[in-house]
Coordinates of C-alpha atoms in Angstrom, one line a residue:
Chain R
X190 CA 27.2 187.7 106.2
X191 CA 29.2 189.1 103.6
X192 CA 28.8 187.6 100.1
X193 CA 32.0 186.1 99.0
X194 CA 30.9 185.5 95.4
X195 CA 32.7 187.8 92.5
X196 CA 30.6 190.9 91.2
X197 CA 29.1 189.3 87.9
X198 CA 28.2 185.9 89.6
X199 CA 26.1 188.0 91.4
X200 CA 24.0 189.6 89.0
X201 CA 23.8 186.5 87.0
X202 CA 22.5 184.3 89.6
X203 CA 19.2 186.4 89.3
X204 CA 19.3 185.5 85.8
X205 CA 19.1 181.9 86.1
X206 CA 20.1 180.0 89.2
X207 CA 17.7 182.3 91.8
X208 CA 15.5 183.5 88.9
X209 CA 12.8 185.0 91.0
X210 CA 9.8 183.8 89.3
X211 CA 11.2 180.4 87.3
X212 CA 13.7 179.0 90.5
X213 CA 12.0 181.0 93.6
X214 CA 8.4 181.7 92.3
X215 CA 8.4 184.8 94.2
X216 CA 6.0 187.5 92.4
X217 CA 3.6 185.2 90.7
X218 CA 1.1 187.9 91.5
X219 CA 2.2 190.4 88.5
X220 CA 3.8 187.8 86.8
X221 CA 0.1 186.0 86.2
X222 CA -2.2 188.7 86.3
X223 CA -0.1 191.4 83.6
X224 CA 1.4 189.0 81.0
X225 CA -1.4 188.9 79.0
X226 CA 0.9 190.9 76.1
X227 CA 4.6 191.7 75.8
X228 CA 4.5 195.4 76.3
X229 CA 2.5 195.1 79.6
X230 CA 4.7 192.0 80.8
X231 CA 8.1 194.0 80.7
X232 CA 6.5 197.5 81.4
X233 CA 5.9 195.8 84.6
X234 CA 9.5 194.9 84.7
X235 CA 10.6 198.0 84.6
X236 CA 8.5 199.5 87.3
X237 CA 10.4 196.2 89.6
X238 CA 13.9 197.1 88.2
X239 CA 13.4 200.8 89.3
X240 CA 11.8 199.6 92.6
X241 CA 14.0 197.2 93.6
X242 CA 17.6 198.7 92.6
X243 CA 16.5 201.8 94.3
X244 CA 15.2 200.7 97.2
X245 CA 17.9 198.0 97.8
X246 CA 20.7 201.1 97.8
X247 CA 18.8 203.3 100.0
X248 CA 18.2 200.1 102.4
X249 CA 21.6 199.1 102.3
X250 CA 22.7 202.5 103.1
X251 CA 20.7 202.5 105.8
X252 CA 22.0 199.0 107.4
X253 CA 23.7 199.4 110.2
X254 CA 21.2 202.5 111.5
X255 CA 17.5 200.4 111.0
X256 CA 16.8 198.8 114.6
X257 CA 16.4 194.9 113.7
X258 CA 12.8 195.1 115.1
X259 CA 11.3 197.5 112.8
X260 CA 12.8 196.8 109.7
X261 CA 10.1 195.4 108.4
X262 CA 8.2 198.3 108.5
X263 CA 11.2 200.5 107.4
X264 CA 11.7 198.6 104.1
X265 CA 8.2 198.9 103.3
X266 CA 8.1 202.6 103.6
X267 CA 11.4 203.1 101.7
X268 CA 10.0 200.5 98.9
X269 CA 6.5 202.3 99.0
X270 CA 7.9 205.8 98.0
X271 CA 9.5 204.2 95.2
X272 CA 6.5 202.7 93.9
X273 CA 4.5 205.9 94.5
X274 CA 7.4 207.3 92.7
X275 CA 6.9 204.6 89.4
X276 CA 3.4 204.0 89.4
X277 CA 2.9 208.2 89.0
X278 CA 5.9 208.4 86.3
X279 CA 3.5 205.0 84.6
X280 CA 0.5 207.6 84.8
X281 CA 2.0 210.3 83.2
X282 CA 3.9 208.7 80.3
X283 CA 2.6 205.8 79.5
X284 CA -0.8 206.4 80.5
X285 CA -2.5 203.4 78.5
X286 CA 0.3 201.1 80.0
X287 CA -0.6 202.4 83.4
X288 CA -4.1 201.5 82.9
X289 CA -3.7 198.4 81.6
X290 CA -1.3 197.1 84.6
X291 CA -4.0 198.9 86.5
X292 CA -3.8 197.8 90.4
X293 CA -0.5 195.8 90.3
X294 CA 2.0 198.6 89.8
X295 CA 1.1 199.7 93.7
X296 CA 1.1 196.3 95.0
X297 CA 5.0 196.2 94.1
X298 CA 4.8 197.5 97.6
X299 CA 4.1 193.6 98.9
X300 CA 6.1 191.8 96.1
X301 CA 7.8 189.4 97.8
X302 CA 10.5 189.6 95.3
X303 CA 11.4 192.8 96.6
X304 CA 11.2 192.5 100.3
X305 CA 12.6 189.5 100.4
X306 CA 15.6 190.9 98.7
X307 CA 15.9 193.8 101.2
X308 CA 15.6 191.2 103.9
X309 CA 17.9 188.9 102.7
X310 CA 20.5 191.0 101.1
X311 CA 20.7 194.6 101.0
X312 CA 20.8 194.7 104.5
X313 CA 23.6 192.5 105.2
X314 CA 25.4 193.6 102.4
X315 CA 27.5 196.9 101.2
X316 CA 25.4 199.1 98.8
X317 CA 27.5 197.7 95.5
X318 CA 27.2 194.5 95.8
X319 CA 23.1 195.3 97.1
X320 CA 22.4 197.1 93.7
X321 CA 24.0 194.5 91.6
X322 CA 22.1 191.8 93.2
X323 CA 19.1 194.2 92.7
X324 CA 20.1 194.4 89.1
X325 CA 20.2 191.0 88.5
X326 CA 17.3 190.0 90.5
X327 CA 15.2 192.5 88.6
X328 CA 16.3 192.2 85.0
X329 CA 15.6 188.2 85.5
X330 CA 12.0 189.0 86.4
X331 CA 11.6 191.5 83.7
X332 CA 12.8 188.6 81.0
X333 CA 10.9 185.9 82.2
X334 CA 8.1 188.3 82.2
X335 CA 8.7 189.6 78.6
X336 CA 9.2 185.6 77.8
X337 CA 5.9 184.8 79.3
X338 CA 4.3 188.5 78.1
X339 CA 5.3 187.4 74.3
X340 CA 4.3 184.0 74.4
X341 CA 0.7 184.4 75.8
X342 CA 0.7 188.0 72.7
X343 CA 1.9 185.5 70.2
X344 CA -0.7 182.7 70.7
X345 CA -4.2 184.5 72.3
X346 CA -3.4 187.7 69.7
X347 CA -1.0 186.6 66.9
X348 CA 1.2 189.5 67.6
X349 CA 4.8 190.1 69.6
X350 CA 4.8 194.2 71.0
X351 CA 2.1 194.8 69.0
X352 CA 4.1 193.8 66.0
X353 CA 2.2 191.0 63.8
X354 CA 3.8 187.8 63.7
X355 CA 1.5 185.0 62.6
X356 CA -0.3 185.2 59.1
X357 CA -3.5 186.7 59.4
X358 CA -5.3 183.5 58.7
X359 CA -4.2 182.5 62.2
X360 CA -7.2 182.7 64.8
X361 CA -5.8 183.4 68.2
X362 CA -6.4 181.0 70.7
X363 CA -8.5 183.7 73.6
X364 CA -7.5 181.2 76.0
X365 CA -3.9 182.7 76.3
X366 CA -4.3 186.2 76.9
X367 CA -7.3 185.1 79.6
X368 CA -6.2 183.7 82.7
X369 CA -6.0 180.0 82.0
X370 CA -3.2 180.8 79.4
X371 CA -1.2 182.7 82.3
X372 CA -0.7 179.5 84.5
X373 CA -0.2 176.8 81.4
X374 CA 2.4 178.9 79.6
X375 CA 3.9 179.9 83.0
X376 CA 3.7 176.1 84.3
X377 CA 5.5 174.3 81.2
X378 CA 8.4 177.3 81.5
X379 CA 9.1 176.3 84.7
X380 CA 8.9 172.8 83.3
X381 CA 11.4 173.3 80.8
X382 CA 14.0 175.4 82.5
X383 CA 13.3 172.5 85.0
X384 CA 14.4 169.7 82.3
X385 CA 17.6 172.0 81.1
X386 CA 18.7 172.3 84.1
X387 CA 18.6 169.0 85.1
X388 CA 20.1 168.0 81.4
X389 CA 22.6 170.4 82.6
X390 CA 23.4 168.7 85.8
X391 CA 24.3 165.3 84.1
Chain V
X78 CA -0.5 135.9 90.7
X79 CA -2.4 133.5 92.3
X80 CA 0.6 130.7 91.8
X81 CA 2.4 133.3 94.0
X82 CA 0.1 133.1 97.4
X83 CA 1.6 131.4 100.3
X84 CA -0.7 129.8 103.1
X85 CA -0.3 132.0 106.2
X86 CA -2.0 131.0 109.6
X87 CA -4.7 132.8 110.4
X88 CA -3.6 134.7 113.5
X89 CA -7.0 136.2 115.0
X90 CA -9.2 133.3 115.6
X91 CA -11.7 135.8 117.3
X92 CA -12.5 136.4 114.0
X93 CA -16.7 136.3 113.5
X94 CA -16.3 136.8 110.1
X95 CA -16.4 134.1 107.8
X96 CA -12.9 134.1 106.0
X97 CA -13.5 132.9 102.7
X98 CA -11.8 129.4 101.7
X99 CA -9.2 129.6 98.9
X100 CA -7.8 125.9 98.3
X101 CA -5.0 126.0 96.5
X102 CA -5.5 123.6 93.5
X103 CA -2.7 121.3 93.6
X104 CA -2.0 120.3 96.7
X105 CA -5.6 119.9 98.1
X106 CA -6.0 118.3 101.8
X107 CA -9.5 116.9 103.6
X108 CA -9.8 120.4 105.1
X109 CA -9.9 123.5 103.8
X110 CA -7.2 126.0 104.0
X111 CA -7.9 129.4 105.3
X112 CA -5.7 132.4 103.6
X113 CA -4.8 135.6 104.2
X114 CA -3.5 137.5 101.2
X115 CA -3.8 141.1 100.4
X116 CA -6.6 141.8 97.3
X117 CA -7.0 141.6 94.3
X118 CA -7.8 137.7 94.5
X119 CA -9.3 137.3 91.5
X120 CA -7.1 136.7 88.2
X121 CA -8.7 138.8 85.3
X122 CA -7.8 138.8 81.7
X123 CA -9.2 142.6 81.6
X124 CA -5.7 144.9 81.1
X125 CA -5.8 148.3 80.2
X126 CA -5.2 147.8 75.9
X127 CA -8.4 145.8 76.1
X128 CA -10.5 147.8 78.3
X129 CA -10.1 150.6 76.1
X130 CA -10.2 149.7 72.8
X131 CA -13.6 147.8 74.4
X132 CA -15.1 151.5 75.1
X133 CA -13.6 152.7 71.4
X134 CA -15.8 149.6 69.8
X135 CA -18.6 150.9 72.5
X136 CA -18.2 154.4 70.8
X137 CA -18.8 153.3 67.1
X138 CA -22.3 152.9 66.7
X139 CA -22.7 156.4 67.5
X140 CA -19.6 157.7 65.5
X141 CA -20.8 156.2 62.5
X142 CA -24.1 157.5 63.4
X143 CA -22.3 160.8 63.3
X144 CA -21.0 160.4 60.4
X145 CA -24.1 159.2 58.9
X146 CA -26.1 162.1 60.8
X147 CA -23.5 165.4 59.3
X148 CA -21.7 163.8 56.2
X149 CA -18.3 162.5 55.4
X150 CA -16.5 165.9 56.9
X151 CA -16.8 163.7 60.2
X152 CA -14.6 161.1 59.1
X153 CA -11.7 163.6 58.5
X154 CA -12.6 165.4 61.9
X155 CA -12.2 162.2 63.7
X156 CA -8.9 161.2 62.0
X157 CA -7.2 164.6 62.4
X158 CA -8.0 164.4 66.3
X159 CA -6.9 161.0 66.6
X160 CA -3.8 161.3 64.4
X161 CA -2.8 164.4 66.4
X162 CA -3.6 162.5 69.7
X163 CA -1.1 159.6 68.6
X164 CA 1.5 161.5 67.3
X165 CA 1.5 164.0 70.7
X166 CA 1.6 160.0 73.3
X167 CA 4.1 159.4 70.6
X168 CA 6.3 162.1 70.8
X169 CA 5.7 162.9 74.8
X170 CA 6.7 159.1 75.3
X171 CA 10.4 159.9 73.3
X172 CA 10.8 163.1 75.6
X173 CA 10.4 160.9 78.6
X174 CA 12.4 158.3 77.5
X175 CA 9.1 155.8 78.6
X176 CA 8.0 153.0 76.1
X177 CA 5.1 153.5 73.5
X178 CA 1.6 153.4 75.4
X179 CA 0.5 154.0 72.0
X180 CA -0.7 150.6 71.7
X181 CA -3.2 150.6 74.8
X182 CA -5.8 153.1 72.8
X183 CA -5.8 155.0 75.4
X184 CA -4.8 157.9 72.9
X185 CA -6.8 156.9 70.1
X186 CA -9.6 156.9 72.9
X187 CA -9.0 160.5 73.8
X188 CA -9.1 161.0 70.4
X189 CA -12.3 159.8 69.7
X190 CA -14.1 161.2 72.4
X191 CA -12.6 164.8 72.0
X192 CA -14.0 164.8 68.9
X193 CA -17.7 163.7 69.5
X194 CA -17.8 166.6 71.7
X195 CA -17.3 169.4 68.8
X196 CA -19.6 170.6 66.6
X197 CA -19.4 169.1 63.3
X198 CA -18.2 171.5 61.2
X199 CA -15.1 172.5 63.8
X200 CA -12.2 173.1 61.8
X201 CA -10.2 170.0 61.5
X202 CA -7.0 171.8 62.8
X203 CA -8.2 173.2 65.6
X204 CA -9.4 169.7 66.7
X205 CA -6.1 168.6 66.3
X206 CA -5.0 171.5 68.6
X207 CA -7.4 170.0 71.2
X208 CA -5.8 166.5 71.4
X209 CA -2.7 168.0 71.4
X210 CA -3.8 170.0 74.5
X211 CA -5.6 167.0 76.1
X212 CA -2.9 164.5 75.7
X213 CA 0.0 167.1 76.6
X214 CA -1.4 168.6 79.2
X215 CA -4.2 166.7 80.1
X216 CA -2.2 163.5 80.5
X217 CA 1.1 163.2 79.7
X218 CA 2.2 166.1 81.9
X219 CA 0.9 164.1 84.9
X220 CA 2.9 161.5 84.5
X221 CA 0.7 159.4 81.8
X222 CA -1.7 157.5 82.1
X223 CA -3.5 156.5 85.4
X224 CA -2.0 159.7 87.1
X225 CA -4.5 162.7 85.2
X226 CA -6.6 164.2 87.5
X227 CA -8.9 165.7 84.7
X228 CA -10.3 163.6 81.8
X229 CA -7.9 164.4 79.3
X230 CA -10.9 164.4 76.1
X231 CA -13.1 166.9 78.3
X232 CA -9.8 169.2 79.2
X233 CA -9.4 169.5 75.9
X234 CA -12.6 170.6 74.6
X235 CA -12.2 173.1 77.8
X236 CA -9.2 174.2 76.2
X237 CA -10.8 174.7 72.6
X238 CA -14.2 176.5 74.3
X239 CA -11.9 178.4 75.8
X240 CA -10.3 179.3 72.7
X241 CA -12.4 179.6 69.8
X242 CA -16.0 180.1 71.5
X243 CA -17.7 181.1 68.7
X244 CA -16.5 178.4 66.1
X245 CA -17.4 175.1 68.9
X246 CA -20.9 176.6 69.7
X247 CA -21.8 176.7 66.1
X248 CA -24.0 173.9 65.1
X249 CA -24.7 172.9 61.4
X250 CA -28.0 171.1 60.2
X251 CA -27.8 167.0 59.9
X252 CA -28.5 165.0 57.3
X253 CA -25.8 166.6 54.5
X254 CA -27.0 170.0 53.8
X255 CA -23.5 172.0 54.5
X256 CA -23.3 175.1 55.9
X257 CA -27.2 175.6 57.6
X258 CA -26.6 176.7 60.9
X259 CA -29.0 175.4 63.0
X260 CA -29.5 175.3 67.5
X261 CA -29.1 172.7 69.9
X262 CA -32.1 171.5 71.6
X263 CA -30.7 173.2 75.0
X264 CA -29.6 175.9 72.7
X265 CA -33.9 176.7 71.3
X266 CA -34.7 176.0 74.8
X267 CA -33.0 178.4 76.7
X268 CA -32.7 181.2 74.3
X269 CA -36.0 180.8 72.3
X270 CA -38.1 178.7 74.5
X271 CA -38.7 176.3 71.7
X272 CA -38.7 172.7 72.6
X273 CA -37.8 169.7 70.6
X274 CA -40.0 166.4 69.6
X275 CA -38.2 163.9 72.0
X276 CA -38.3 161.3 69.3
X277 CA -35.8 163.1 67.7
X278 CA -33.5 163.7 70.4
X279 CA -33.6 160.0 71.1
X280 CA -32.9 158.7 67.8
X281 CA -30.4 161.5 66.8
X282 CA -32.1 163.6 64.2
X283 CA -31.2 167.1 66.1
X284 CA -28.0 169.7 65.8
X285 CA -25.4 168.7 68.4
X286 CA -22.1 167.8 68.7
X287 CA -20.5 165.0 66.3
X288 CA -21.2 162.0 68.5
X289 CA -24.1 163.0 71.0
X290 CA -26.8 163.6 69.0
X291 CA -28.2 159.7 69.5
X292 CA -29.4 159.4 72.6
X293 CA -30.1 155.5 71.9
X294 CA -26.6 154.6 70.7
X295 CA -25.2 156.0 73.2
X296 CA -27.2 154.2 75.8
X297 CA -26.5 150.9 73.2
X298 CA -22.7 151.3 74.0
X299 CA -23.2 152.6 77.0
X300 CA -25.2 149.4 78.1
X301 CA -22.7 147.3 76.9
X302 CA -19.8 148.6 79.2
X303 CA -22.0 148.6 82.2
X304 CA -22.5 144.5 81.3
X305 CA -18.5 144.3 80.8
X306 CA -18.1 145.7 84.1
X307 CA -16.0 148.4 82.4
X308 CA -17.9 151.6 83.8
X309 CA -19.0 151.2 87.1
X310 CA -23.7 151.5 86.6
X311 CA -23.4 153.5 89.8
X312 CA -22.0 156.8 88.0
X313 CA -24.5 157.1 85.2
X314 CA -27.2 155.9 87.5
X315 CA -26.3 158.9 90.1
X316 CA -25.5 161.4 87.5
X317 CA -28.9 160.7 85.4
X318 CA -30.7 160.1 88.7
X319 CA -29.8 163.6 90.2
X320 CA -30.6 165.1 87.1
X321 CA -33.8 164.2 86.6
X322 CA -34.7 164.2 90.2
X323 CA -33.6 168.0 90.6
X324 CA -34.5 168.9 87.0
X325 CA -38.0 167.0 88.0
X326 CA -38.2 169.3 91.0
X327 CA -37.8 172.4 89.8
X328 CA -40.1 171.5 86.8
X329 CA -43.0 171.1 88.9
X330 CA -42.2 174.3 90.8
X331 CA -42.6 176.0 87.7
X332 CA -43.0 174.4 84.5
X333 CA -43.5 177.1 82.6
X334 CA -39.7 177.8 83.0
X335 CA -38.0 175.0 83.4
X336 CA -37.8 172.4 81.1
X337 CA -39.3 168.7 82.5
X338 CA -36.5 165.9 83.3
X339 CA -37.1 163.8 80.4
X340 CA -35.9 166.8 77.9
X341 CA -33.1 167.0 80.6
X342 CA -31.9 163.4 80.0
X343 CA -31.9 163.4 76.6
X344 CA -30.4 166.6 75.3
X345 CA -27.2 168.2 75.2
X346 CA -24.0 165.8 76.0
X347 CA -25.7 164.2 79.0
X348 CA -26.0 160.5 77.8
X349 CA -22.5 160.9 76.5
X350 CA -21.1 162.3 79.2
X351 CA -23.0 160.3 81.6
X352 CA -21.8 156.9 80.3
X353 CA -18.5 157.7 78.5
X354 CA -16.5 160.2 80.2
X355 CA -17.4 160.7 83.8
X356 CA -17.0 156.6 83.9
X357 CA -13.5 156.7 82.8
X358 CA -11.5 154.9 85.4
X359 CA -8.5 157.3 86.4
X360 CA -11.0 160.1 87.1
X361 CA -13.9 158.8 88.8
X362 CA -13.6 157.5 92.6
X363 CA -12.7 154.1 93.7
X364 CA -15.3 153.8 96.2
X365 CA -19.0 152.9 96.0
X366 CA -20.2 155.4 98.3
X367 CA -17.9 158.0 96.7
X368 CA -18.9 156.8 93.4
X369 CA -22.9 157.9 94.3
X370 CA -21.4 161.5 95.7
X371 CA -19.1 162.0 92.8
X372 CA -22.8 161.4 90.4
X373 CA -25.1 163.3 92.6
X374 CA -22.2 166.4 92.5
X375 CA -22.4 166.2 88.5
X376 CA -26.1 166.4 88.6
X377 CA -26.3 169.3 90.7
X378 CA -23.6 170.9 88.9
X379 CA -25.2 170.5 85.3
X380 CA -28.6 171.8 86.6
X381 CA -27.1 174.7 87.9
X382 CA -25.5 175.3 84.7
X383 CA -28.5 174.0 82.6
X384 CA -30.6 176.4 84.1
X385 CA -29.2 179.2 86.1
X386 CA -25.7 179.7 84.3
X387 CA -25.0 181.8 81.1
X388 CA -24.2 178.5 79.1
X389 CA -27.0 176.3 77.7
X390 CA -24.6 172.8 78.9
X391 CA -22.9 172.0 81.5
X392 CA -21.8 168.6 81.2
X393 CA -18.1 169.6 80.2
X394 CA -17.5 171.1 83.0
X395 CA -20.1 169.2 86.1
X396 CA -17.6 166.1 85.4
X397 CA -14.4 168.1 85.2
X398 CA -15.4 170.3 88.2
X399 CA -16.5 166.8 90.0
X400 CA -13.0 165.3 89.1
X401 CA -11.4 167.4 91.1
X402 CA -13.0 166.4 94.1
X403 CA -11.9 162.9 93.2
X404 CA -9.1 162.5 95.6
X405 CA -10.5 164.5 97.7
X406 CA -13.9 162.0 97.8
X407 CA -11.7 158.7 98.1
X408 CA -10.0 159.8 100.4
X409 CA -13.5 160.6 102.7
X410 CA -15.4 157.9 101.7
X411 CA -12.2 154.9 102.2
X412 CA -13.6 151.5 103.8
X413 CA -12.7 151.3 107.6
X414 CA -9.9 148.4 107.6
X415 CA -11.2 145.4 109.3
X416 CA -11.0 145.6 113.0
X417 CA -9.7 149.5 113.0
X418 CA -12.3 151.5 116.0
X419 CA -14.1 154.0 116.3
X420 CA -12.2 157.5 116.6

């Protein structure tokens, strides 16, 4: 099942039209549980992007040689390593980030985003087109996350990256960087991509 | 409606129950038509702008006694909330291209009640941030009116505990005196063991939220919807039943602990709860049996709160936890239609 859409199509559609979290809701795990600030939201992003892109070439490499009944199992050891790979680079750089995403960089293992990518691209499809759709998948997640990361920063903390944004009289509303604040904010921006796109469709 | 209804034969004469005559008024004939129409078959004036702005009137006496109780700051409390309540049905309305609802009270309602449930000094924005929230998201998103699952007032005041837990947990003196911080009866009790004179508590003269202090005007209000037939007498009767029976219970287990049922009744946002908020319509169930399971589940919720949970209230969140069972109950506890067997 070749794709017959152009190249950029392709990595936009991740943007927008099959936006993981906002059109699919695939990974709401990370995308609820590490939002609570900007920094932590797209750190997480870029732990997916490396994932994902990596794993999709290697897989789609590897196409025609998996046996159909244990790819399963074959995309989760090739996704695995490069988890391993990103959580450990996490711990060593950025070690506060690391701690703060704390459990959820490994469990990019079972994001759904990710396998279900491998399952229903990168292994019917050549390794360009794989890593573009990897791309795009990826870099949606990582801006809706950064969306959601900032939001919840700006409101429960008054800052955006650690950078102050309301006036210091502002008290943060806790709610928002709790988990309450992770399903409101994340509900009404699926509401409102929602409403454009349906404003869209008229 | 009932202009509308159309005679139709009744078609099961092994019927042993009495079908109730309905002549039709105009054209009556020496015996008595029998018909068959689906309910409701009574015609009632009672519509949703008068219902509410009933409870709103019900509400006064112990507004005013609010303001009365903690000064004039009350008065710009309340307005803020309600203001910010309006203009959010207002606005929500335009984005949804529906008519204004404004006019039912139903916003002006929510309102109100949010703010009886924060501490008098709460800063007046923040209150407005709280209706805001409830109407938003505690109604409008839903689809309006009639379609919340949460009482919008209550998820509010969720939202604004949830948000600025130190500022809604501190309580000021009444009586004018700015600025004396002072505890709630459940407040001394649990944290100092001190109890309160129940006179006080009854009349009002105690540190509490805006509008529950007055355990009598409450009931006064209260009272007078339960006459109207606009809050069903079996949810405050089950709620403050359960309470005092379990609170009751585990007073004489050990009294020395556990405050008796009388202090249960009539501190904290019980009465108010009890009569105002778990009664509202959209959120309570439609059935009498589920009506007694819904109370009973709020009773045992708030004495497990009350007394075994960090917080020194419950009621907030017994009726909000209980109203999410509501589907759940009417949909257990729905009549058997007439002639349907037994599984």
């Amino acid at each position: 099942m070749a794709s017959k859409t152009s190249h950029p199509k392709e990595f936009l559609k991740g943007l927008w039209d099959e936006n993981p979290v906002l059109r699919m809701l695939l990974g709401l795990c990370p995308t609820l549980a590490v939002t609570n600030s900007a920094i932590n939201g797209f750190s997480m992003g870029l732990a997916v992007i490396f994932t994902l892109v990596m794993s999709s070439a290697i897989i789609s490499l590897a196409r025609n040689i998996i046996p159909k009944e244990v790819r399963i199992p074959t995309f989760i050891i090739v996704i695995a390593t490069f988890v391993t790979i990103a959580d450990k680079m996490l711990a060593a750089h950025v070690p506060d980030i690391s701690k703060a995403l704390g459990p959820f960089v490994p469990l990019i293992v079972v994001n759904c985003i990710i396998l279900g990518r491998q399952e229903a691209f990168a292994s019917k499809n050549p390794v360009g087109r794989s890593v573009i759709d990897a791309l795009g998948m990826s870099i949606g997640f990582t801006i809706t996350l950064t969306i959601l990361g900032s939001i919840r920063e700006l409101l429960g903390v008054g800052t955006i990256f650690a950078v102050q944004i309301m006036p210091l009289s502002f008290e943060p509303w806790m709610v928002m960087v709790l988990q309450p604040g992770a399903f409101l904010t994340l509900g009404l921006m699926i509401g409102i991509s929602n409403w454009l796109n349906a404003r869209r469709a008229k | 409606m009932e202009d509308t209804k159309q005679p139709i034969p009744n078609e099961e004469p092994a019927n042993t129950e009495k079908p109730k005559p309905k002549p039709v008024g105009k054209e009556k004939k020496p015996e008595p038509q029998y018909l068959l129409s689906s309910s409701p078959h009574m015609a009632t004036i009672d519509r949703v702008p008068k219902i509410m702005w009933t409870v709103i009137a019900a509400l006064m006496p112990a507004v005013v006694y609010g303001m009365y109780n903690f000064g004039f700051n009350v008065l710009l409390t309340v307005l803020a909330s309600v203001i910010a309540a309006v203009a959010t049905e207002i606005v929500i309305n335009k984005m949804r291209g529906r008519e204004s609802s404004v006019a039912d009270g139903s916003a002006v309602l929510t309102g109100l009640l949010l703010t009886m449930t924060l501490p008098p000094a709460f800063p007046k924005a923040y209150a407005a941030v709280g209706a805001v929230f409830a109407i938003a998201i505690g109604k409008q998103i839903f689809g309006g009116l009639g379609y919340n699952i949460f009482n919008p007032a209550l998820l509010g005041r969720a939202f604004l505990q949830a948000s600025f837990s130190v500022k809604i947990t501190t309580w000021t003196a009444p009586v004018g005196i700015d600025a004396i911080t002072t505890a709630t009866p459940l407040g001394s009790f649990k944290f100092e063991k001190i109890m309160t004179p129940y006179f006080d508590m009854f009349m009002g003269k105690i540190g509490g939220c805006i509008g529950e202090t007055s355990a009598l005007l409450i009931i006064i209000g209260g009272v007078y919807l339960l006459v109207k037939k606009y809050a069903d007498w079996r949810i405050p009767a089950s709620y403050l039943g359960t309470v005092f029976i379990l609170g009751g219970l585990l007073w004489i287990i050990n009294p020395e602990q556990y405050p008796d049922p009388v202090f249960h009744l009539f501190s904290g946002g019980l009465m108010l709860g009890a009569f105002f908020m778990a009664t509202d319509m959209v959120t309570s169930p439609v059935t009498p049996k589920g009506t007694w399971i819904y109370g009973f589940g709020m009773g045992a919720v708030l004495i497990i709160i009350r007394l075994f949970g960090g917080l020194p209230e419950g009621v907030m969140y017994s009726i909000l936890f209980m109203n999410a069972f509501v589907p759940l109950i009417n949909r257990y506890t729905r009549p058997k239609i007439f002639g349907e067997l037994k599984k």
